[in-house]
C-alpha cells in the first residue's frame, strides 16, 4: 500500500482540506473587505506551507498567485474566493453525513481548499512541471478584476487552465458565450381611450422578441448543447394607464453556442428589428476547449469522468480568449447559489488526488 492510499494519510489529508474549507467559508466572502481578508489569510497559509506567493491588487480587490516546480507544461489551477450572498447562518459551516455544508462549500471554496492542500503537498516534492495556483476575488461578478486582470493585463497564462467550479468531478470543456443587448423600440403616444391612433411600443417590443427568438442562430445546436438561450430579462416602458407607451426597452440575455459568431448574431438581430436601436450591454466569449487536447485528455484519463458543456460562464473564458485550453473541473455536491449548499468530503479528497496524479504524471507519454 502506498502512502497515498493508506487510511491514515487519506484521513489527514481530508481533515486538512475540510478544516481549511471551513475556515474559508467563515470569512463570508461577499464584500471586497471580507474577500481581501480571506486572500491575506490564504497568502499567509500558503507561505507557511513553503510556497512562494505574489499578491496583486486591482480595482480594490486582491488576487494571489502561488507557484512551484520547473519545466513545461505550466498547469494553472484557478479558484475564486468570492461567494454569492446568503443568510448569516449559512456562513457557519458544519459537517453531516460526509458532507460539508455552508455557502461556497461547493462553489467553490471546497475546490480552493483542495487546491491549497495539494500545493502544500507538492511543495515538499516539486513536480517536473510548473504549477501556478491563482486565487481570485470576483468570479461571481464577472471576473474582470481577478482572472481577467491576471490574464489580459499581466499575461499570466499557462498551457492548460483548470477552474475549480462545481462539476461533480466531470470536465466542462465548453461554455456558452454571453451577448447581452438592449433594444429601444419606438412607438407613438396617444390617449389611452383611442389606442388605434397610436403605436404601442410594448406590443411592438413583444413582436420583436418573437422575431429574435425565431432567428436561425437560435435553432442551432452543438454536441454539448441543444440550442442557445434567450432570456427576456427586463421590459421598461409605460407611465400611466391612459396613455399609449411611445418607447419600450427590452433587455435580453443571449447565451450563444461555441462556434457561433456574436457579430453575426447582432447583425441578424438588427436586421430583424430595423426601426429599433440595438446596443450591446455586455459581451463574454464562449469556451470551446478541444477534447483532443493532450492535457485535457490526460486530465480525463485520471478523472475517469465525462466531458460536458456548461450553460453559464466562468473564468475559463479569459483563458479561452488567449487560446489556452481551459476546463471547469471541481468536486461533487449540490445547491450552489441556494440554501443547503454542500460539498461531499470524499469528493474533495478525490479531487485533490486526481489533480495530484495529473500533475505528477504529466510528463509521461500516453500509452
Ligand atoms: Zn463558481
Short mmCIF file of C-alpha atoms and ligand atoms in Angstrom, two decimals:
data_model
loop_
_atom_site.label_atom_id
_atom_site.label_comp_id
_atom_site.label_asym_id
_atom_site.label_seq_id
_atom_site.Cartn_x
_atom_site.Cartn_y
_atom_site.Cartn_z
CA UNK A 1 0.00 0.00 0.00
CA UNK A 2 1.47 3.37 -0.96
CA UNK A 3 1.42 6.26 1.46
CA UNK A 4 -1.16 7.99 -0.80
CA UNK A 5 -3.69 5.24 -0.31
CA UNK A 6 -3.04 4.45 3.34
CA UNK A 7 -6.09 5.21 5.50
CA UNK A 8 -4.04 7.38 7.83
CA UNK A 9 -2.79 9.60 5.00
CA UNK A 10 -6.25 9.88 3.47
CA UNK A 11 -7.76 10.98 6.76
CA UNK A 12 -5.02 13.52 7.46
CA UNK A 13 -5.40 14.97 4.00
CA UNK A 14 -9.21 15.06 4.20
CA UNK A 15 -9.02 16.70 7.63
CA UNK A 16 -6.68 19.38 6.29
CA UNK A 17 -8.99 20.12 3.35
CA UNK A 18 -12.14 20.20 5.48
CA UNK A 19 -10.69 22.43 8.18
CA UNK A 20 -9.31 24.84 5.58
CA UNK A 21 -12.61 24.90 3.65
CA UNK A 22 -14.49 25.62 6.91
CA UNK A 23 -12.15 28.50 7.63
CA UNK A 24 -12.67 29.96 4.13
CA UNK A 25 -16.49 29.68 4.34
CA UNK A 26 -16.50 31.52 7.68
CA UNK A 27 -14.89 34.60 6.08
CA UNK A 28 -18.29 35.36 4.46
CA UNK A 29 -16.74 36.39 1.17
CA UNK A 30 -19.47 38.69 -0.09
CA UNK A 31 -17.75 42.10 0.17
CA UNK A 32 -14.40 43.47 -1.01
CA UNK A 33 -13.20 43.85 2.58
CA UNK A 34 -14.02 40.26 3.57
CA UNK A 35 -12.65 38.80 0.34
CA UNK A 36 -9.38 40.72 0.79
CA UNK A 37 -9.09 39.41 4.37
CA UNK A 38 -9.61 35.88 3.08
CA UNK A 39 -6.98 36.41 0.36
CA UNK A 40 -4.50 37.60 3.03
CA UNK A 41 -5.29 34.51 5.08
CA UNK A 42 -4.65 32.25 2.04
CA UNK A 43 -1.39 34.10 1.30
CA UNK A 44 -0.14 33.51 4.87
CA UNK A 45 -1.31 29.89 4.84
CA UNK A 46 0.49 29.12 1.56
CA UNK A 47 3.68 30.89 2.69
CA UNK A 48 3.64 28.95 5.95
CA UNK A 49 3.46 25.80 3.86
CA UNK A 50 6.59 26.67 1.90
CA UNK A 51 5.15 28.34 -1.19
CA UNK A 52 6.28 31.48 -2.98
CA UNK A 53 3.25 33.77 -3.25
CA UNK A 54 2.82 37.01 -5.20
CA UNK A 55 -0.06 39.35 -4.39
CA UNK A 56 -1.83 41.70 -6.76
CA UNK A 57 -4.45 44.35 -6.18
CA UNK A 58 -6.68 45.72 -8.91
CA UNK A 59 -9.80 47.82 -8.51
CA UNK A 60 -9.64 47.41 -4.71
CA UNK A 61 -9.63 43.60 -4.85
CA UNK A 62 -6.71 41.30 -4.11
CA UNK A 63 -5.61 38.21 -6.01
CA UNK A 64 -2.76 35.86 -5.25
CA UNK A 65 -0.51 33.71 -7.40
CA UNK A 66 1.47 30.83 -5.87
CA UNK A 67 3.88 28.86 -7.95
CA UNK A 68 6.08 25.79 -7.73
CA UNK A 69 8.01 23.35 -9.91
CA UNK A 70 10.06 23.90 -13.05
CA UNK A 71 9.76 22.98 -16.70
CA UNK A 72 6.90 22.53 -19.10
CA UNK A 73 3.98 22.43 -19.22
CA UNK A 74 2.56 25.17 -16.99
CA UNK A 75 -0.59 23.96 -15.25
CA UNK A 76 -2.84 26.72 -13.91
CA UNK A 77 -5.21 25.98 -11.04
CA UNK A 78 -7.73 28.80 -10.81
CA UNK A 79 -10.00 29.28 -7.81
CA UNK A 80 -12.38 32.07 -6.82
CA UNK A 81 -12.82 33.08 -3.20
CA UNK A 82 -15.97 35.18 -3.64
CA UNK A 83 -19.36 33.63 -3.00
CA UNK A 84 -22.93 34.73 -3.65
CA UNK A 85 -24.85 36.27 -0.71
CA UNK A 86 -26.68 34.07 1.81
CA UNK A 87 -28.32 34.32 5.21
CA UNK A 88 -25.82 34.62 8.12
CA UNK A 89 -26.37 31.05 9.36
CA UNK A 90 -25.22 29.65 6.01
CA UNK A 91 -21.77 31.01 6.77
CA UNK A 92 -21.47 28.74 9.80
CA UNK A 93 -20.00 25.58 8.25
CA UNK A 94 -20.85 22.14 9.61
CA UNK A 95 -20.24 18.52 8.69
CA UNK A 96 -23.02 15.95 8.47
CA UNK A 97 -23.19 12.55 6.68
CA UNK A 98 -19.89 13.06 4.88
CA UNK A 99 -20.94 16.46 3.59
CA UNK A 100 -19.54 19.88 4.37
CA UNK A 101 -22.38 22.41 4.42
CA UNK A 102 -22.05 26.17 4.05
CA UNK A 103 -22.24 28.96 1.50
CA UNK A 104 -19.46 28.49 -1.03
CA UNK A 105 -18.61 24.93 0.06
CA UNK A 106 -19.45 23.62 -3.43
CA UNK A 107 -18.92 26.86 -5.41
CA UNK A 108 -16.00 26.82 -4.84
CA UNK A 109 -14.21 27.02 -1.51
CA UNK A 110 -14.05 23.22 -1.25
CA UNK A 111 -12.07 23.19 -4.51
CA UNK A 112 -9.90 26.06 -3.30
CA UNK A 113 -9.09 24.22 -0.05
CA UNK A 114 -8.24 21.05 -2.01
CA UNK A 115 -6.00 23.05 -4.38
CA UNK A 116 -4.21 24.74 -1.45
CA UNK A 117 -3.60 21.44 0.36
CA UNK A 118 -2.37 19.98 -2.94
CA UNK A 119 0.09 22.87 -3.35
CA UNK A 120 1.37 22.34 0.19
CA UNK A 121 1.95 18.64 -0.56
CA UNK A 122 3.64 19.37 -3.90
CA UNK A 123 5.89 21.96 -2.22
CA UNK A 124 7.64 19.16 -0.33
CA UNK A 125 8.39 17.34 -3.60
CA UNK A 126 8.04 19.68 -6.60
CA UNK A 127 6.90 18.09 -9.89
CA UNK A 128 8.62 18.15 -13.30
CA UNK A 129 6.33 20.91 -14.48
CA UNK A 130 5.23 24.32 -13.24
CA UNK A 131 2.04 24.58 -11.25
CA UNK A 132 0.51 28.01 -10.77
CA UNK A 133 -2.32 28.47 -8.29
CA UNK A 134 -4.35 31.64 -8.73
CA UNK A 135 -6.93 32.67 -6.15
CA UNK A 136 -9.17 35.46 -7.36
CA UNK A 137 -11.85 37.68 -5.81
CA UNK A 138 -14.66 38.31 -8.31
CA UNK A 139 -15.69 35.37 -10.49
CA UNK A 140 -19.32 35.68 -9.39
CA UNK A 141 -19.43 39.27 -10.64
CA UNK A 142 -17.72 38.68 -13.99
CA UNK A 143 -14.07 38.04 -13.09
CA UNK A 144 -12.67 41.14 -14.80
CA UNK A 145 -10.68 42.35 -11.76
CA UNK A 146 -9.25 38.95 -10.82
CA UNK A 147 -8.63 36.38 -13.53
CA UNK A 148 -9.41 38.94 -16.24
CA UNK A 149 -6.68 41.25 -14.96
CA UNK A 150 -4.12 38.49 -14.35
CA UNK A 151 -4.64 37.00 -17.80
CA UNK A 152 -5.30 40.04 -20.01
CA UNK A 153 -3.15 42.74 -18.43
CA UNK A 154 -0.39 40.72 -16.76
CA UNK A 155 -0.26 37.89 -19.30
CA UNK A 156 -0.28 35.21 -16.60
CA UNK A 157 -1.42 32.26 -18.63
CA UNK A 158 -0.17 28.69 -18.95
CA UNK A 159 -0.53 25.60 -21.11
CA UNK A 160 -3.76 24.39 -19.53
CA UNK A 161 -6.10 26.05 -17.04
CA UNK A 162 -8.32 24.22 -14.58
CA UNK A 163 -11.02 26.30 -12.88
CA UNK A 164 -12.39 24.52 -9.81
CA UNK A 165 -16.06 25.22 -10.46
CA UNK A 166 -18.60 22.66 -9.19
CA UNK A 167 -18.75 19.91 -11.83
CA UNK A 168 -19.17 16.68 -9.81
CA UNK A 169 -15.70 15.60 -11.00
CA UNK A 170 -16.78 15.81 -14.65
CA UNK A 171 -14.92 18.10 -17.04
CA UNK A 172 -16.63 21.06 -18.71
CA UNK A 173 -14.87 21.77 -22.00
CA UNK A 174 -17.44 24.11 -23.50
CA UNK A 175 -19.29 27.10 -22.12
CA UNK A 176 -21.74 29.33 -23.91
CA UNK A 177 -20.81 32.88 -24.83
CA UNK A 178 -22.69 35.87 -23.46
CA UNK A 179 -24.27 38.60 -25.55
CA UNK A 180 -26.49 40.95 -23.54
CA UNK A 181 -28.32 43.58 -25.55
CA UNK A 182 -30.81 46.36 -25.00
CA UNK A 183 -33.35 47.14 -27.70
CA UNK A 184 -35.09 50.51 -27.69
CA UNK A 185 -38.37 50.09 -29.51
CA UNK A 186 -40.12 53.29 -30.63
CA UNK A 187 -43.91 53.70 -30.61
CA UNK A 188 -46.34 56.59 -30.94
CA UNK A 189 -48.08 58.06 -27.93
CA UNK A 190 -51.85 58.58 -27.99
CA UNK A 191 -54.71 58.87 -25.48
CA UNK A 192 -55.40 55.57 -23.74
CA UNK A 193 -59.05 55.71 -24.83
CA UNK A 194 -58.06 55.79 -28.51
CA UNK A 195 -55.12 53.38 -28.80
CA UNK A 196 -55.75 52.93 -32.54
CA UNK A 197 -54.39 56.45 -33.04
CA UNK A 198 -51.00 55.49 -31.59
CA UNK A 199 -48.50 52.67 -31.84
CA UNK A 200 -47.97 50.70 -28.65
CA UNK A 201 -44.22 50.28 -28.11
CA UNK A 202 -44.70 47.42 -25.61
CA UNK A 203 -46.71 45.33 -28.05
CA UNK A 204 -44.21 46.09 -30.78
CA UNK A 205 -41.37 45.05 -28.44
CA UNK A 206 -43.03 41.70 -27.77
CA UNK A 207 -43.26 41.11 -31.54
CA UNK A 208 -39.56 41.98 -31.70
CA UNK A 209 -38.76 39.34 -29.11
CA UNK A 210 -40.70 36.71 -31.05
CA UNK A 211 -38.87 37.73 -34.22
CA UNK A 212 -35.48 37.37 -32.49
CA UNK A 213 -36.43 34.02 -30.96
CA UNK A 214 -37.25 32.69 -34.44
CA UNK A 215 -33.90 33.72 -35.98
CA UNK A 216 -31.79 30.92 -37.41
CA UNK A 217 -28.96 31.22 -34.85
CA UNK A 218 -31.40 30.24 -32.13
CA UNK A 219 -32.24 26.92 -33.82
CA UNK A 220 -28.63 25.70 -33.99
CA UNK A 221 -27.03 23.08 -31.71
CA UNK A 222 -23.67 21.51 -30.83
CA UNK A 223 -22.95 18.03 -29.44
CA UNK A 224 -22.99 19.58 -25.95
CA UNK A 225 -25.93 22.00 -26.26
CA UNK A 226 -29.38 21.59 -27.83
CA UNK A 227 -29.62 25.32 -28.58
CA UNK A 228 -28.56 28.78 -27.41
CA UNK A 229 -30.74 30.52 -24.82
CA UNK A 230 -32.57 33.82 -24.76
CA UNK A 231 -33.77 35.38 -21.54
CA UNK A 232 -36.07 38.38 -21.77
CA UNK A 233 -34.71 39.86 -18.56
CA UNK A 234 -36.34 43.30 -18.40
CA UNK A 235 -39.12 45.31 -20.05
CA UNK A 236 -39.04 49.01 -19.24
CA UNK A 237 -41.94 51.02 -20.63
CA UNK A 238 -45.14 52.92 -19.94
CA UNK A 239 -46.04 55.61 -17.44
CA UNK A 240 -49.79 55.93 -16.92
CA UNK A 241 -52.97 53.98 -17.68
CA UNK A 242 -54.41 56.49 -20.08
CA UNK A 243 -51.52 56.76 -22.49
CA UNK A 244 -50.20 54.53 -25.28
CA UNK A 245 -46.50 53.93 -24.47
CA UNK A 246 -44.19 55.51 -27.02
CA UNK A 247 -40.94 53.76 -26.02
CA UNK A 248 -40.06 50.32 -24.70
CA UNK A 249 -36.64 49.00 -23.75
CA UNK A 250 -36.04 45.26 -23.85
CA UNK A 251 -33.02 43.78 -22.06
CA UNK A 252 -32.17 40.38 -23.48
CA UNK A 253 -29.53 37.97 -22.17
CA UNK A 254 -28.37 35.74 -25.03
CA UNK A 255 -26.12 32.75 -24.33
CA UNK A 256 -24.80 31.66 -27.69
CA UNK A 257 -23.02 28.48 -28.67
CA UNK A 258 -19.27 27.98 -29.07
CA UNK A 259 -18.69 28.33 -32.81
CA UNK A 260 -21.41 30.96 -33.30
CA UNK A 261 -20.30 34.48 -34.18
CA UNK A 262 -21.66 37.21 -31.86
CA UNK A 263 -21.16 39.88 -34.56
CA UNK A 264 -23.30 37.84 -36.96
CA UNK A 265 -25.95 37.35 -34.26
CA UNK A 266 -26.01 41.08 -33.60
CA UNK A 267 -26.31 41.84 -37.32
CA UNK A 268 -29.20 39.38 -37.64
CA UNK A 269 -30.99 40.99 -34.68
CA UNK A 270 -30.53 44.48 -36.14
CA UNK A 271 -31.88 43.26 -39.46
CA UNK A 272 -34.92 41.70 -37.74
CA UNK A 273 -35.82 44.94 -35.92
CA UNK A 274 -34.72 47.72 -38.27
CA UNK A 275 -36.78 50.51 -36.67
CA UNK A 276 -35.30 49.92 -33.19
CA UNK A 277 -31.95 50.72 -31.66
CA UNK A 278 -29.91 47.71 -30.59
CA UNK A 279 -26.99 48.24 -28.19
CA UNK A 280 -24.59 45.78 -26.57
CA UNK A 281 -24.67 45.85 -22.77
CA UNK A 282 -22.08 43.09 -22.12
CA UNK A 283 -20.18 40.51 -24.12
CA UNK A 284 -18.27 37.45 -22.88
CA UNK A 285 -16.52 34.88 -25.05
CA UNK A 286 -17.56 31.23 -25.18
CA UNK A 287 -15.23 28.41 -24.21
CA UNK A 288 -14.53 25.77 -26.83
CA UNK A 289 -11.73 23.61 -25.49
CA UNK A 290 -10.97 20.62 -27.69
CA UNK A 291 -11.43 17.22 -26.08
CA UNK A 292 -8.49 16.07 -28.21
CA UNK A 293 -6.12 18.48 -26.43
CA UNK A 294 -3.33 16.41 -24.89
CA UNK A 295 -3.57 17.92 -21.40
CA UNK A 296 -7.35 17.72 -21.36
CA UNK A 297 -7.19 14.08 -22.46
CA UNK A 298 -4.70 13.38 -19.68
CA UNK A 299 -6.89 15.04 -17.07
CA UNK A 300 -9.84 12.95 -18.18
CA UNK A 301 -7.70 9.82 -18.05
CA UNK A 302 -7.00 10.48 -14.35
CA UNK A 303 -10.51 11.71 -13.53
CA UNK A 304 -12.24 8.85 -15.35
CA UNK A 305 -15.31 11.05 -15.79
CA UNK A 306 -17.10 12.57 -18.78
CA UNK A 307 -16.92 15.80 -20.76
CA UNK A 308 -19.85 18.19 -20.85
CA UNK A 309 -20.86 21.78 -21.70
CA UNK A 310 -21.72 24.47 -19.15
CA UNK A 311 -24.66 26.77 -19.76
CA UNK A 312 -23.18 29.50 -17.57
CA UNK A 313 -19.93 31.38 -17.88
CA UNK A 314 -16.84 31.15 -15.66
CA UNK A 315 -13.24 32.36 -15.50
CA UNK A 316 -12.34 29.76 -18.14
CA UNK A 317 -13.44 32.34 -20.72
CA UNK A 318 -10.40 34.54 -20.06
CA UNK A 319 -8.03 31.67 -20.86
CA UNK A 320 -10.10 30.61 -23.86
CA UNK A 321 -9.79 34.17 -25.24
CA UNK A 322 -6.00 33.69 -25.25
CA UNK A 323 -6.24 30.29 -26.93
CA UNK A 324 -5.35 28.38 -23.75
CA UNK A 325 -7.21 25.09 -23.25
CA UNK A 326 -9.37 25.74 -20.19
CA UNK A 327 -11.77 23.47 -18.35
CA UNK A 328 -14.05 23.62 -15.36
CA UNK A 329 -13.36 20.75 -13.03
CA UNK A 330 -14.40 20.52 -9.39
CA UNK A 331 -15.76 18.17 -6.73
CA UNK A 332 -19.29 16.87 -6.14
CA UNK A 333 -22.03 18.49 -4.11
CA UNK A 334 -25.29 20.37 -4.58
CA UNK A 335 -27.30 23.53 -4.02
CA UNK A 336 -24.75 26.14 -5.04
CA UNK A 337 -26.23 29.65 -5.08
CA UNK A 338 -29.11 28.32 -2.94
CA UNK A 339 -29.88 27.20 0.62
CA UNK A 340 -28.32 23.99 1.93
CA UNK A 341 -25.20 24.18 -0.24
CA UNK A 342 -22.78 21.33 0.43
CA UNK A 343 -19.74 19.54 -0.96
CA UNK A 344 -19.02 15.84 -0.47
CA UNK A 345 -15.90 15.41 1.65
CA UNK A 346 -14.77 12.24 -0.16
CA UNK A 347 -15.01 14.03 -3.48
CA UNK A 348 -12.80 16.92 -2.28
CA UNK A 349 -10.15 14.37 -1.35
CA UNK A 350 -10.62 12.51 -4.63
CA UNK A 351 -10.41 15.84 -6.48
CA UNK A 352 -7.09 16.65 -4.85
CA UNK A 353 -5.76 13.19 -5.67
CA UNK A 354 -6.83 13.40 -9.33
CA UNK A 355 -5.09 16.76 -9.70
CA UNK A 356 -2.02 15.38 -7.97
CA UNK A 357 -1.86 12.34 -10.26
CA UNK A 358 -2.42 14.53 -13.30
CA UNK A 359 0.43 16.86 -12.30
CA UNK A 360 2.93 14.26 -11.14
CA UNK A 361 2.45 12.09 -14.26
CA UNK A 362 2.08 14.92 -16.72
CA UNK A 363 5.41 14.36 -18.49
CA UNK A 364 4.79 10.68 -19.08
CA UNK A 365 3.94 9.74 -22.65
CA UNK A 366 0.46 8.43 -23.31
CA UNK A 367 0.12 4.70 -23.88
ZN1 LIG B 1 -18.08 29.41 -9.09
#
